[in-house]
mmCIF file with all atom_site columns, C-alpha atoms in Angstrom:
data_model
loop_
_atom_site.group_PDB
_atom_site.id
_atom_site.type_symbol
_atom_site.label_atom_id
_atom_site.label_alt_id
_atom_site.label_comp_id
_atom_site.label_asym_id
_atom_site.label_entity_id
_atom_site.label_seq_id
_atom_site.pdbx_PDB_ins_code
_atom_site.Cartn_x
_atom_site.Cartn_y
_atom_site.Cartn_z
_atom_site.occupancy
_atom_site.B_iso_or_equiv
_atom_site.pdbx_formal_charge
_atom_site.auth_seq_id
_atom_site.auth_comp_id
_atom_site.auth_asym_id
_atom_site.auth_atom_id
_atom_site.pdbx_PDB_model_num
ATOM 1   C CA . MET B 1 1   ? 84.829  65.028  99.314  1.00 0.00 ? 857  MET B CA 1
ATOM 2   C CA . ASN B 1 2   ? 81.586  64.565  100.188 1.00 0.00 ? 858  ASN B CA 1
ATOM 3   C CA . LEU B 1 3   ? 82.302  65.814  103.600 1.00 0.00 ? 859  LEU B CA 1
ATOM 4   C CA . LEU B 1 4   ? 84.370  68.333  102.611 1.00 0.00 ? 860  LEU B CA 1
ATOM 5   C CA . GLY B 1 5   ? 80.967  69.689  100.340 1.00 0.00 ? 861  GLY B CA 1
ATOM 6   C CA . SER B 1 6   ? 79.288  69.527  103.645 1.00 0.00 ? 862  SER B CA 1
ATOM 7   C CA . LEU B 1 7   ? 80.913  72.369  104.689 1.00 0.00 ? 863  LEU B CA 1
ATOM 8   C CA . PHE B 1 8   ? 81.420  74.495  102.627 1.00 0.00 ? 864  PHE B CA 1
ATOM 9   C CA . LYS B 1 9   ? 77.261  74.012  101.937 1.00 0.00 ? 865  LYS B CA 1
ATOM 10  C CA . SER B 1 10  ? 76.421  74.340  105.606 1.00 0.00 ? 866  SER B CA 1
ATOM 11  C CA . SER B 1 11  ? 76.415  77.400  107.742 1.00 0.00 ? 867  SER B CA 1
ATOM 12  C CA . ILE B 1 12  ? 77.845  75.800  110.415 1.00 0.00 ? 868  ILE B CA 1
ATOM 13  C CA . GLY B 1 13  ? 80.375  74.078  107.930 1.00 0.00 ? 869  GLY B CA 1
ATOM 14  C CA . LYS B 1 14  ? 81.578  77.505  105.946 1.00 0.00 ? 870  LYS B CA 1
ATOM 15  C CA . LYS B 1 15  ? 82.530  79.193  109.539 1.00 0.00 ? 871  LYS B CA 1
ATOM 16  C CA . ILE B 1 16  ? 84.429  75.907  111.237 1.00 0.00 ? 872  ILE B CA 1
ATOM 17  C CA . LEU B 1 17  ? 86.676  76.297  107.500 1.00 0.00 ? 873  LEU B CA 1
ATOM 18  C CA . MET B 1 18  ? 86.402  80.401  108.086 1.00 0.00 ? 874  MET B CA 1
ATOM 19  C CA . ALA B 1 19  ? 88.018  79.161  111.263 1.00 0.00 ? 875  ALA B CA 1
ATOM 20  C CA . LEU B 1 20  ? 90.486  76.963  110.446 1.00 0.00 ? 876  LEU B CA 1
ATOM 21  C CA . THR B 1 21  ? 91.699  78.965  107.490 1.00 0.00 ? 877  THR B CA 1
ATOM 22  C CA . GLY B 1 22  ? 92.181  82.245  109.163 1.00 0.00 ? 878  GLY B CA 1
ATOM 23  C CA . LEU B 1 23  ? 94.222  80.557  112.162 1.00 0.00 ? 879  LEU B CA 1
ATOM 24  C CA . VAL B 1 24  ? 96.498  79.301  109.170 1.00 0.00 ? 880  VAL B CA 1
ATOM 25  C CA . LEU B 1 25  ? 97.251  82.612  108.946 1.00 0.00 ? 881  LEU B CA 1
ATOM 26  C CA . PHE B 1 26  ? 97.846  83.842  112.145 1.00 0.00 ? 882  PHE B CA 1
ATOM 27  C CA . GLY B 1 27  ? 100.283 81.373  112.123 1.00 0.00 ? 883  GLY B CA 1
ATOM 28  C CA . PHE B 1 28  ? 101.454 82.748  108.997 1.00 0.00 ? 884  PHE B CA 1
ATOM 29  C CA . VAL B 1 29  ? 101.913 86.270  110.303 1.00 0.00 ? 885  VAL B CA 1
ATOM 30  C CA . THR B 1 30  ? 103.042 85.674  113.878 1.00 0.00 ? 886  THR B CA 1
ATOM 31  C CA . GLY B 1 31  ? 106.531 82.917  111.859 1.00 0.00 ? 887  GLY B CA 1
ATOM 32  C CA . HIS B 1 32  ? 106.562 86.789  109.685 1.00 0.00 ? 888  HIS B CA 1
ATOM 33  C CA . LEU B 1 33  ? 105.961 88.389  111.829 1.00 0.00 ? 889  LEU B CA 1
ATOM 34  C CA . VAL B 1 34  ? 109.329 86.485  114.024 1.00 0.00 ? 890  VAL B CA 1
ATOM 35  C CA . GLY B 1 35  ? 111.498 86.471  110.361 1.00 0.00 ? 891  GLY B CA 1
ATOM 36  C CA . ASN B 1 36  ? 111.282 90.576  109.701 1.00 0.00 ? 892  ASN B CA 1
ATOM 37  C CA . LEU B 1 37  ? 112.681 91.674  113.137 1.00 0.00 ? 893  LEU B CA 1
ATOM 38  C CA . GLN B 1 38  ? 115.253 90.458  112.670 1.00 0.00 ? 894  GLN B CA 1
ATOM 39  C CA . ILE B 1 39  ? 116.336 93.836  110.622 1.00 0.00 ? 895  ILE B CA 1
ATOM 40  C CA . PHE B 1 40  ? 117.626 94.530  113.947 1.00 0.00 ? 896  PHE B CA 1
ATOM 41  C CA . LEU B 1 41  ? 119.978 91.897  114.297 1.00 0.00 ? 897  LEU B CA 1
ATOM 42  C CA . PRO B 1 42  ? 123.236 92.235  112.161 1.00 0.00 ? 898  PRO B CA 1
ATOM 43  C CA . PRO B 1 43  ? 122.952 91.564  107.910 1.00 0.00 ? 899  PRO B CA 1
ATOM 44  C CA . ALA B 1 44  ? 124.170 88.304  107.909 1.00 0.00 ? 900  ALA B CA 1
ATOM 45  C CA . LYS B 1 45  ? 120.590 86.774  109.925 1.00 0.00 ? 901  LYS B CA 1
ATOM 46  C CA . ILE B 1 46  ? 118.212 88.252  108.009 1.00 0.00 ? 902  ILE B CA 1
ATOM 47  C CA . ASN B 1 47  ? 119.965 87.654  104.815 1.00 0.00 ? 903  ASN B CA 1
ATOM 48  C CA . ALA B 1 48  ? 120.309 83.944  106.295 1.00 0.00 ? 904  ALA B CA 1
ATOM 49  C CA . TYR B 1 49  ? 117.524 83.439  107.161 1.00 0.00 ? 905  TYR B CA 1
ATOM 50  C CA . ALA B 1 50  ? 115.863 84.479  104.092 1.00 0.00 ? 906  ALA B CA 1
ATOM 51  C CA . HIS B 1 51  ? 118.313 82.424  101.798 1.00 0.00 ? 907  HIS B CA 1
ATOM 52  C CA . MET B 1 52  ? 116.977 78.964  103.475 1.00 0.00 ? 908  MET B CA 1
ATOM 53  C CA . LEU B 1 53  ? 113.433 80.149  102.611 1.00 0.00 ? 909  LEU B CA 1
ATOM 54  C CA . GLU B 1 54  ? 114.433 80.354  99.605  1.00 0.00 ? 910  GLU B CA 1
ATOM 55  C CA . SER B 1 55  ? 116.352 77.308  98.981  1.00 0.00 ? 911  SER B CA 1
ATOM 56  C CA . LEU B 1 56  ? 113.385 75.159  99.314  1.00 0.00 ? 912  LEU B CA 1
ATOM 57  C CA . GLY B 1 57  ? 112.803 76.099  95.991  1.00 0.00 ? 913  GLY B CA 1
ATOM 58  C CA . ALA B 1 58  ? 109.062 74.740  94.961  1.00 0.00 ? 914  ALA B CA 1
ATOM 59  C CA . GLY B 1 59  ? 107.770 74.046  98.422  1.00 0.00 ? 915  GLY B CA 1
ATOM 60  C CA . LEU B 1 60  ? 108.303 77.121  98.965  1.00 0.00 ? 916  LEU B CA 1
ATOM 61  C CA . TRP B 1 61  ? 105.794 78.553  96.191  1.00 0.00 ? 917  TRP B CA 1
ATOM 62  C CA . LEU B 1 62  ? 103.687 75.653  97.354  1.00 0.00 ? 918  LEU B CA 1
ATOM 63  C CA . ILE B 1 63  ? 103.187 76.494  100.753 1.00 0.00 ? 919  ILE B CA 1
ATOM 64  C CA . ARG B 1 64  ? 103.180 80.209  99.249  1.00 0.00 ? 920  ARG B CA 1
ATOM 65  C CA . GLY B 1 65  ? 99.987  78.246  97.485  1.00 0.00 ? 921  GLY B CA 1
ATOM 66  C CA . PHE B 1 66  ? 98.990  77.148  99.897  1.00 0.00 ? 922  PHE B CA 1
ATOM 67  C CA . LEU B 1 67  ? 98.646  79.981  102.155 1.00 0.00 ? 923  LEU B CA 1
ATOM 68  C CA . LEU B 1 68  ? 97.609  81.793  99.229  1.00 0.00 ? 924  LEU B CA 1
ATOM 69  C CA . LEU B 1 69  ? 94.351  79.934  98.702  1.00 0.00 ? 925  LEU B CA 1
ATOM 70  C CA . CYS B 1 70  ? 93.558  78.976  102.791 1.00 0.00 ? 926  CYS B CA 1
ATOM 71  C CA . LEU B 1 71  ? 93.535  83.360  101.998 1.00 0.00 ? 927  LEU B CA 1
ATOM 72  C CA . VAL B 1 72  ? 90.487  82.675  98.293  1.00 0.00 ? 928  VAL B CA 1
ATOM 73  C CA . ILE B 1 73  ? 89.107  80.259  101.192 1.00 0.00 ? 929  ILE B CA 1
ATOM 74  C CA . HIS B 1 74  ? 88.548  82.392  104.526 1.00 0.00 ? 930  HIS B CA 1
ATOM 75  C CA . VAL B 1 75  ? 86.909  85.844  102.153 1.00 0.00 ? 931  VAL B CA 1
ATOM 76  C CA . TRP B 1 76  ? 85.016  84.009  99.860  1.00 0.00 ? 932  TRP B CA 1
ATOM 77  C CA . LEU B 1 77  ? 83.634  82.251  103.559 1.00 0.00 ? 933  LEU B CA 1
ATOM 78  C CA . ALA B 1 78  ? 83.456  85.645  104.965 1.00 0.00 ? 934  ALA B CA 1
ATOM 79  C CA . ILE B 1 79  ? 80.983  86.899  101.757 1.00 0.00 ? 935  ILE B CA 1
ATOM 80  C CA . GLN B 1 80  ? 79.454  84.321  101.484 1.00 0.00 ? 936  GLN B CA 1
ATOM 81  C CA . LEU B 1 81  ? 78.293  84.491  105.474 1.00 0.00 ? 937  LEU B CA 1
ATOM 82  C CA . THR B 1 82  ? 78.624  88.186  105.491 1.00 0.00 ? 938  THR B CA 1
ATOM 83  C CA . LEU B 1 83  ? 75.530  87.515  102.727 1.00 0.00 ? 939  LEU B CA 1
ATOM 84  C CA . GLU B 1 84  ? 73.805  84.523  104.126 1.00 0.00 ? 940  GLU B CA 1
ATOM 85  C CA . ASN B 1 85  ? 72.854  87.827  107.795 1.00 0.00 ? 941  ASN B CA 1
ATOM 86  C CA . ARG B 1 86  ? 71.864  90.081  106.247 1.00 0.00 ? 942  ARG B CA 1
ATOM 87  C CA . ALA B 1 87  ? 69.062  87.869  103.608 1.00 0.00 ? 943  ALA B CA 1
ATOM 88  C CA . ALA B 1 88  ? 68.009  86.406  107.167 1.00 0.00 ? 944  ALA B CA 1
ATOM 89  C CA . ARG B 1 89  ? 68.157  89.633  109.484 1.00 0.00 ? 945  ARG B CA 1
ATOM 90  C CA . PRO B 1 90  ? 66.690  92.550  105.753 1.00 0.00 ? 946  PRO B CA 1
ATOM 91  C CA . GLN B 1 91  ? 65.227  94.829  108.939 1.00 0.00 ? 947  GLN B CA 1
ATOM 92  C CA . ALA B 1 92  ? 68.685  96.510  111.334 1.00 0.00 ? 948  ALA B CA 1
ATOM 93  C CA . TYR B 1 93  ? 69.771  96.010  114.144 1.00 0.00 ? 949  TYR B CA 1
ATOM 94  C CA . GLY B 1 94  ? 68.103  96.997  117.346 1.00 0.00 ? 950  GLY B CA 1
ATOM 95  C CA . ALA B 1 95  ? 69.572  99.376  118.984 1.00 0.00 ? 951  ALA B CA 1
ATOM 96  C CA . ASP B 1 96  ? 70.590  97.131  121.966 1.00 0.00 ? 952  ASP B CA 1
ATOM 97  C CA . HIS B 1 97  ? 72.456  94.922  119.583 1.00 0.00 ? 953  HIS B CA 1
ATOM 98  C CA . VAL B 1 98  ? 75.052  97.591  118.102 1.00 0.00 ? 954  VAL B CA 1
ATOM 99  C CA . ILE B 1 99  ? 75.696  98.226  122.360 1.00 0.00 ? 955  ILE B CA 1
ATOM 100 C CA . ARG B 1 100 ? 76.885  94.437  122.334 1.00 0.00 ? 956  ARG B CA 1
ATOM 101 C CA . ALA B 1 101 ? 78.751  93.816  119.904 1.00 0.00 ? 957  ALA B CA 1
ATOM 102 C CA . THR B 1 102 ? 81.730  95.095  119.163 1.00 0.00 ? 958  THR B CA 1
ATOM 103 C CA . LEU B 1 103 ? 83.427  97.767  117.625 1.00 0.00 ? 959  LEU B CA 1
ATOM 104 C CA . ALA B 1 104 ? 85.590  95.392  116.416 1.00 0.00 ? 960  ALA B CA 1
ATOM 105 C CA . SER B 1 105 ? 83.920  92.442  115.133 1.00 0.00 ? 961  SER B CA 1
ATOM 106 C CA . ARG B 1 106 ? 81.507  94.801  112.939 1.00 0.00 ? 962  ARG B CA 1
ATOM 107 C CA . VAL B 1 107 ? 83.865  96.202  111.551 1.00 0.00 ? 963  VAL B CA 1
ATOM 108 C CA . MET B 1 108 ? 84.897  92.890  110.416 1.00 0.00 ? 964  MET B CA 1
ATOM 109 C CA . ALA B 1 109 ? 84.471  93.118  106.607 1.00 0.00 ? 965  ALA B CA 1
ATOM 110 C CA . ARG B 1 110 ? 85.788  97.227  106.047 1.00 0.00 ? 966  ARG B CA 1
ATOM 111 C CA . THR B 1 111 ? 89.123  95.226  107.983 1.00 0.00 ? 967  THR B CA 1
ATOM 112 C CA . GLY B 1 112 ? 89.267  92.361  105.877 1.00 0.00 ? 968  GLY B CA 1
ATOM 113 C CA . ILE B 1 113 ? 88.585  94.463  102.732 1.00 0.00 ? 969  ILE B CA 1
ATOM 114 C CA . VAL B 1 114 ? 91.514  96.438  103.667 1.00 0.00 ? 970  VAL B CA 1
ATOM 115 C CA . VAL B 1 115 ? 94.288  93.998  104.857 1.00 0.00 ? 971  VAL B CA 1
ATOM 116 C CA . LEU B 1 116 ? 93.424  92.283  101.007 1.00 0.00 ? 972  LEU B CA 1
ATOM 117 C CA . ALA B 1 117 ? 94.313  95.431  99.169  1.00 0.00 ? 973  ALA B CA 1
ATOM 118 C CA . PHE B 1 118 ? 97.024  95.633  101.134 1.00 0.00 ? 974  PHE B CA 1
ATOM 119 C CA . VAL B 1 119 ? 98.223  91.606  100.940 1.00 0.00 ? 975  VAL B CA 1
ATOM 120 C CA . PRO B 1 120 ? 98.810  92.518  96.748  1.00 0.00 ? 976  PRO B CA 1
ATOM 121 C CA . PHE B 1 121 ? 101.399 95.434  97.672  1.00 0.00 ? 977  PHE B CA 1
ATOM 122 C CA . HIS B 1 122 ? 103.373 94.032  99.904  1.00 0.00 ? 978  HIS B CA 1
ATOM 123 C CA . LEU B 1 123 ? 103.501 91.350  97.820  1.00 0.00 ? 979  LEU B CA 1
ATOM 124 C CA . ALA B 1 124 ? 104.835 93.596  94.205  1.00 0.00 ? 980  ALA B CA 1
ATOM 125 C CA . HIS B 1 125 ? 106.626 95.590  96.682  1.00 0.00 ? 981  HIS B CA 1
ATOM 126 C CA . TYR B 1 126 ? 108.770 93.049  98.566  1.00 0.00 ? 982  TYR B CA 1
ATOM 127 C CA . THR B 1 127 ? 107.942 89.560  97.014  1.00 0.00 ? 983  THR B CA 1
ATOM 128 C CA . LEU B 1 128 ? 107.527 90.181  93.766  1.00 0.00 ? 984  LEU B CA 1
ATOM 129 C CA . ARG B 1 129 ? 109.942 94.188  94.225  1.00 0.00 ? 985  ARG B CA 1
ATOM 130 C CA . VAL B 1 130 ? 107.571 95.434  91.274  1.00 0.00 ? 986  VAL B CA 1
ATOM 131 C CA . GLY B 1 131 ? 109.706 99.058  90.675  1.00 0.00 ? 987  GLY B CA 1
ATOM 132 C CA . SER B 1 132 ? 112.430 98.169  92.358  1.00 0.00 ? 988  SER B CA 1
ATOM 133 C CA . PRO B 1 133 ? 113.882 95.575  90.029  1.00 0.00 ? 989  PRO B CA 1
ATOM 134 C CA . GLY B 1 134 ? 117.616 96.630  90.872  1.00 0.00 ? 990  GLY B CA 1
ATOM 135 C CA . TRP B 1 135 ? 117.021 95.085  94.589  1.00 0.00 ? 991  TRP B CA 1
ATOM 136 C CA . SER B 1 136 ? 117.564 91.208  92.811  1.00 0.00 ? 992  SER B CA 1
ATOM 137 C CA . GLU B 1 137 ? 121.123 93.077  92.086  1.00 0.00 ? 993  GLU B CA 1
ATOM 138 C CA . HIS B 1 138 ? 121.830 93.468  95.732  1.00 0.00 ? 994  HIS B CA 1
ATOM 139 C CA . THR B 1 139 ? 124.206 90.720  97.388  1.00 0.00 ? 995  THR B CA 1
ATOM 140 C CA . PHE B 1 140 ? 125.624 89.811  101.025 1.00 0.00 ? 996  PHE B CA 1
ATOM 141 C CA . ARG B 1 141 ? 127.863 87.241  101.737 1.00 0.00 ? 997  ARG B CA 1
ATOM 142 C CA . LEU B 1 142 ? 127.561 85.530  104.568 1.00 0.00 ? 998  LEU B CA 1
ATOM 143 C CA . THR B 1 143 ? 129.926 84.326  106.964 1.00 0.00 ? 999  THR B CA 1
ATOM 144 C CA . ASP B 1 144 ? 130.635 80.511  104.945 1.00 0.00 ? 1000 ASP B CA 1
ATOM 145 C CA . GLY B 1 145 ? 130.943 82.835  101.856 1.00 0.00 ? 1001 GLY B CA 1
ATOM 146 C CA . THR B 1 146 ? 128.031 81.817  99.852  1.00 0.00 ? 1002 THR B CA 1
ATOM 147 C CA . LEU B 1 147 ? 127.132 84.648  98.385  1.00 0.00 ? 1003 LEU B CA 1
ATOM 148 C CA . VAL B 1 148 ? 123.482 85.408  98.854  1.00 0.00 ? 1004 VAL B CA 1
ATOM 149 C CA . ARG B 1 149 ? 120.568 88.240  98.367  1.00 0.00 ? 1005 ARG B CA 1
ATOM 150 C CA . ASP B 1 150 ? 120.223 90.739  100.271 1.00 0.00 ? 1006 ASP B CA 1
ATOM 151 C CA . VAL B 1 151 ? 117.235 91.280  101.439 1.00 0.00 ? 1007 VAL B CA 1
ATOM 152 C CA . HIS B 1 152 ? 118.618 93.479  104.612 1.00 0.00 ? 1008 HIS B CA 1
ATOM 153 C CA . THR B 1 153 ? 119.167 96.246  102.389 1.00 0.00 ? 1009 THR B CA 1
ATOM 154 C CA . MET B 1 154 ? 116.089 96.079  100.303 1.00 0.00 ? 1010 MET B CA 1
ATOM 155 C CA . MET B 1 155 ? 113.620 96.207  103.373 1.00 0.00 ? 1011 MET B CA 1
ATOM 156 C CA . VAL B 1 156 ? 116.062 99.818  104.851 1.00 0.00 ? 1012 VAL B CA 1
ATOM 157 C CA . GLN B 1 157 ? 115.453 101.224 101.643 1.00 0.00 ? 1013 GLN B CA 1
ATOM 158 C CA . GLY B 1 158 ? 111.800 99.986  100.981 1.00 0.00 ? 1014 GLY B CA 1
ATOM 159 C CA . PHE B 1 159 ? 111.181 101.540 104.323 1.00 0.00 ? 1015 PHE B CA 1
ATOM 160 C CA . SER B 1 160 ? 112.858 104.961 103.958 1.00 0.00 ? 1016 SER B CA 1
ATOM 161 C CA . ASN B 1 161 ? 110.223 105.811 101.688 1.00 0.00 ? 1017 ASN B CA 1
ATOM 162 C CA . TRP B 1 162 ? 107.725 107.886 103.558 1.00 0.00 ? 1018 TRP B CA 1
ATOM 163 C CA . LEU B 1 163 ? 104.449 107.072 102.162 1.00 0.00 ? 1019 LEU B CA 1
ATOM 164 C CA . VAL B 1 164 ? 105.201 102.982 101.908 1.00 0.00 ? 1020 VAL B CA 1
ATOM 165 C CA . SER B 1 165 ? 106.060 103.130 105.849 1.00 0.00 ? 1021 SER B CA 1
ATOM 166 C CA . GLY B 1 166 ? 103.102 105.017 106.673 1.00 0.00 ? 1022 GLY B CA 1
ATOM 167 C CA . PHE B 1 167 ? 100.520 102.286 104.290 1.00 0.00 ? 1023 PHE B CA 1
ATOM 168 C CA . TYR B 1 168 ? 102.415 99.654  105.706 1.00 0.00 ? 1024 TYR B CA 1
ATOM 169 C CA . VAL B 1 169 ? 101.842 100.670 110.042 1.00 0.00 ? 1025 VAL B CA 1
ATOM 170 C CA . ILE B 1 170 ? 98.794  102.084 109.482 1.00 0.00 ? 1026 ILE B CA 1
ATOM 171 C CA . ALA B 1 171 ? 97.658  98.437  107.248 1.00 0.00 ? 1027 ALA B CA 1
ATOM 172 C CA . VAL B 1 172 ? 98.807  96.240  110.244 1.00 0.00 ? 1028 VAL B CA 1
ATOM 173 C CA . GLY B 1 173 ? 97.258  98.450  113.191 1.00 0.00 ? 1029 GLY B CA 1
ATOM 174 C CA . ILE B 1 174 ? 93.595  97.904  110.710 1.00 0.00 ? 1030 ILE B CA 1
ATOM 175 C CA . LEU B 1 175 ? 95.572  93.502  110.930 1.00 0.00 ? 1031 LEU B CA 1
ATOM 176 C CA . ALA B 1 176 ? 95.450  93.608  114.064 1.00 0.00 ? 1032 ALA B CA 1
ATOM 177 C CA . TYR B 1 177 ? 92.717  95.494  114.735 1.00 0.00 ? 1033 TYR B CA 1
ATOM 178 C CA . HIS B 1 178 ? 90.995  92.764  112.944 1.00 0.00 ? 1034 HIS B CA 1
ATOM 179 C CA . LEU B 1 179 ? 93.151  89.722  113.939 1.00 0.00 ? 1035 LEU B CA 1
ATOM 180 C CA . SER B 1 180 ? 91.445  91.002  117.869 1.00 0.00 ? 1036 SER B CA 1
ATOM 181 C CA . HIS B 1 181 ? 87.733  89.654  116.975 1.00 0.00 ? 1037 HIS B CA 1
ATOM 182 C CA . GLY B 1 182 ? 89.037  86.672  114.667 1.00 0.00 ? 1038 GLY B CA 1
ATOM 183 C CA . ILE B 1 183 ? 91.083  85.090  117.445 1.00 0.00 ? 1039 ILE B CA 1
ATOM 184 C CA . VAL B 1 184 ? 87.953  84.955  119.652 1.00 0.00 ? 1040 VAL B CA 1
ATOM 185 C CA . SER B 1 185 ? 85.839  83.837  116.788 1.00 0.00 ? 1041 SER B CA 1
ATOM 186 C CA . ALA B 1 186 ? 88.095  81.089  115.599 1.00 0.00 ? 1042 ALA B CA 1
ATOM 187 C CA . VAL B 1 187 ? 88.327  79.925  119.060 1.00 0.00 ? 1043 VAL B CA 1
ATOM 188 C CA . GLN B 1 188 ? 84.096  80.019  119.594 1.00 0.00 ? 1044 GLN B CA 1
ATOM 189 C CA . THR B 1 189 ? 83.534  78.367  116.268 1.00 0.00 ? 1045 THR B CA 1
ATOM 190 C CA . LEU B 1 190 ? 86.115  75.745  116.836 1.00 0.00 ? 1046 LEU B CA 1
ATOM 191 C CA . GLY B 1 191 ? 84.098  74.430  121.089 1.00 0.00 ? 1047 GLY B CA 1
ATOM 192 C CA . LEU B 1 192 ? 86.830  76.551  122.434 1.00 0.00 ? 1048 LEU B CA 1
ATOM 193 C CA . LYS B 1 193 ? 85.894  79.299  124.136 1.00 0.00 ? 1049 LYS B CA 1
ATOM 194 C CA . ASN B 1 194 ? 83.765  78.673  127.159 1.00 0.00 ? 1050 ASN B CA 1
ATOM 195 C CA . GLU B 1 195 ? 82.132  80.568  130.752 1.00 0.00 ? 1051 GLU B CA 1
ATOM 196 C CA . LYS B 1 196 ? 86.142  79.814  132.257 1.00 0.00 ? 1052 LYS B CA 1
ATOM 197 C CA . TRP B 1 197 ? 87.911  80.881  129.320 1.00 0.00 ? 1053 TRP B CA 1
ATOM 198 C CA . ALA B 1 198 ? 86.374  84.049  127.290 1.00 0.00 ? 1054 ALA B CA 1
ATOM 199 C CA . GLY B 1 199 ? 88.155  85.934  129.983 1.00 0.00 ? 1055 GLY B CA 1
ATOM 200 C CA . GLN B 1 200 ? 91.497  84.532  129.128 1.00 0.00 ? 1056 GLN B CA 1
ATOM 201 C CA . VAL B 1 201 ? 90.779  83.696  125.570 1.00 0.00 ? 1057 VAL B CA 1
ATOM 202 C CA . GLU B 1 202 ? 89.649  87.832  124.935 1.00 0.00 ? 1058 GLU B CA 1
ATOM 203 C CA . ARG B 1 203 ? 92.849  88.747  127.207 1.00 0.00 ? 1059 ARG B CA 1
ATOM 204 C CA . PHE B 1 204 ? 95.225  87.155  125.106 1.00 0.00 ? 1060 PHE B CA 1
ATOM 205 C CA . ALA B 1 205 ? 94.279  88.897  121.669 1.00 0.00 ? 1061 ALA B CA 1
ATOM 206 C CA . ALA B 1 206 ? 94.127  91.560  123.212 1.00 0.00 ? 1062 ALA B CA 1
ATOM 207 C CA . ALA B 1 207 ? 97.461  91.979  123.650 1.00 0.00 ? 1063 ALA B CA 1
ATOM 208 C CA . TYR B 1 208 ? 98.871  89.880  120.619 1.00 0.00 ? 1064 TYR B CA 1
ATOM 209 C CA . CYS B 1 209 ? 97.442  92.177  118.088 1.00 0.00 ? 1065 CYS B CA 1
ATOM 210 C CA . TRP B 1 210 ? 98.846  94.966  120.485 1.00 0.00 ? 1066 TRP B CA 1
ATOM 211 C CA . LEU B 1 211 ? 101.882 93.317  120.738 1.00 0.00 ? 1067 LEU B CA 1
ATOM 212 C CA . TYR B 1 212 ? 101.158 92.035  116.899 1.00 0.00 ? 1068 TYR B CA 1
ATOM 213 C CA . PHE B 1 213 ? 100.724 95.445  115.654 1.00 0.00 ? 1069 PHE B CA 1
ATOM 214 C CA . LEU B 1 214 ? 103.492 97.258  118.466 1.00 0.00 ? 1070 LEU B CA 1
ATOM 215 C CA . LEU B 1 215 ? 106.355 94.674  116.956 1.00 0.00 ? 1071 LEU B CA 1
ATOM 216 C CA . ASN B 1 216 ? 105.486 95.313  112.679 1.00 0.00 ? 1072 ASN B CA 1
ATOM 217 C CA . ALA B 1 217 ? 105.710 98.835  113.047 1.00 0.00 ? 1073 ALA B CA 1
ATOM 218 C CA . ALA B 1 218 ? 108.564 99.004  115.004 1.00 0.00 ? 1074 ALA B CA 1
ATOM 219 C CA . ILE B 1 219 ? 110.603 98.059  111.896 1.00 0.00 ? 1075 ILE B CA 1
ATOM 220 C CA . PRO B 1 220 ? 109.344 101.069 109.499 1.00 0.00 ? 1076 PRO B CA 1
ATOM 221 C CA . LEU B 1 221 ? 109.620 103.031 112.313 1.00 0.00 ? 1077 LEU B CA 1
ATOM 222 C CA . ALA B 1 222 ? 113.187 101.851 112.904 1.00 0.00 ? 1078 ALA B CA 1
ATOM 223 C CA . VAL B 1 223 ? 114.102 102.482 109.237 1.00 0.00 ? 1079 VAL B CA 1
ATOM 224 C CA . LEU B 1 224 ? 112.721 106.014 110.106 1.00 0.00 ? 1080 LEU B CA 1
ATOM 225 C CA . GLY B 1 225 ? 114.831 106.922 112.018 1.00 0.00 ? 1081 GLY B CA 1
ATOM 226 C CA . GLY B 1 226 ? 118.094 105.900 111.358 1.00 0.00 ? 1082 GLY B CA 1
ATOM 227 C CA . PHE B 1 227 ? 118.143 103.349 114.088 1.00 0.00 ? 1083 PHE B CA 1
ATOM 228 C CA . VAL B 1 228 ? 118.193 100.786 111.817 1.00 0.00 ? 1084 VAL B CA 1
ATOM 229 C CA . LYS B 1 229 ? 120.649 101.781 108.091 1.00 0.00 ? 1085 LYS B CA 1
ATOM 230 C CA . LEU B 1 230 ? 122.483 100.286 105.645 1.00 0.00 ? 1086 LEU B CA 1
ATOM 231 C CA . ALA B 1 231 ? 124.713 97.731  106.416 1.00 0.00 ? 1087 ALA B CA 1
ATOM 232 C CA . ALA B 1 232 ? 128.380 99.458  105.944 1.00 0.00 ? 1088 ALA B CA 1
#
């Protein structure tokens, strides 16, 4: 408990906790994307995957609770560190510091706010199905005869709305941009980045974030373009 308390009190401790929670959330968004990409496979695939997750019951809610806790800690620490940095440097940064700082690092707080706003929207839309209670009534029969919730239909109907798809594409784009600095920053904070690996870490972050954005954007765009349709 004393160790945990000291982590929350010191600046370096806060940075370490922020890096660790960020890596947990990084793992989640990566796994979430892999699961969602099954929308391009026959409907039975993503419906079976969703049923597997829902069959975890209380375990799924424990995982969600843990992820939510990581998100809250991550955001709270980001606010704390931002305020501490401003207090330590009351004067505006010099011109040469701004030139050396990456754009992604300078807008981390703003991109984080947009991502944070997207989370409750996405949860309300697909997890809680607010505004579309009828989605809970859609069912799909798997090859073994099991009747499950039809997540494929839910996703296709949800992304058929241009406004929803547009907001989704913009939000995942901002999230990818946020991650481009977050990955590098987390690796550096944990002492895993040195002169030898710096270039590789930055290239990995850039490649990952572009791929993350393009694959996520492909889902709603494929629905809008008619490439992914409701099951016959």
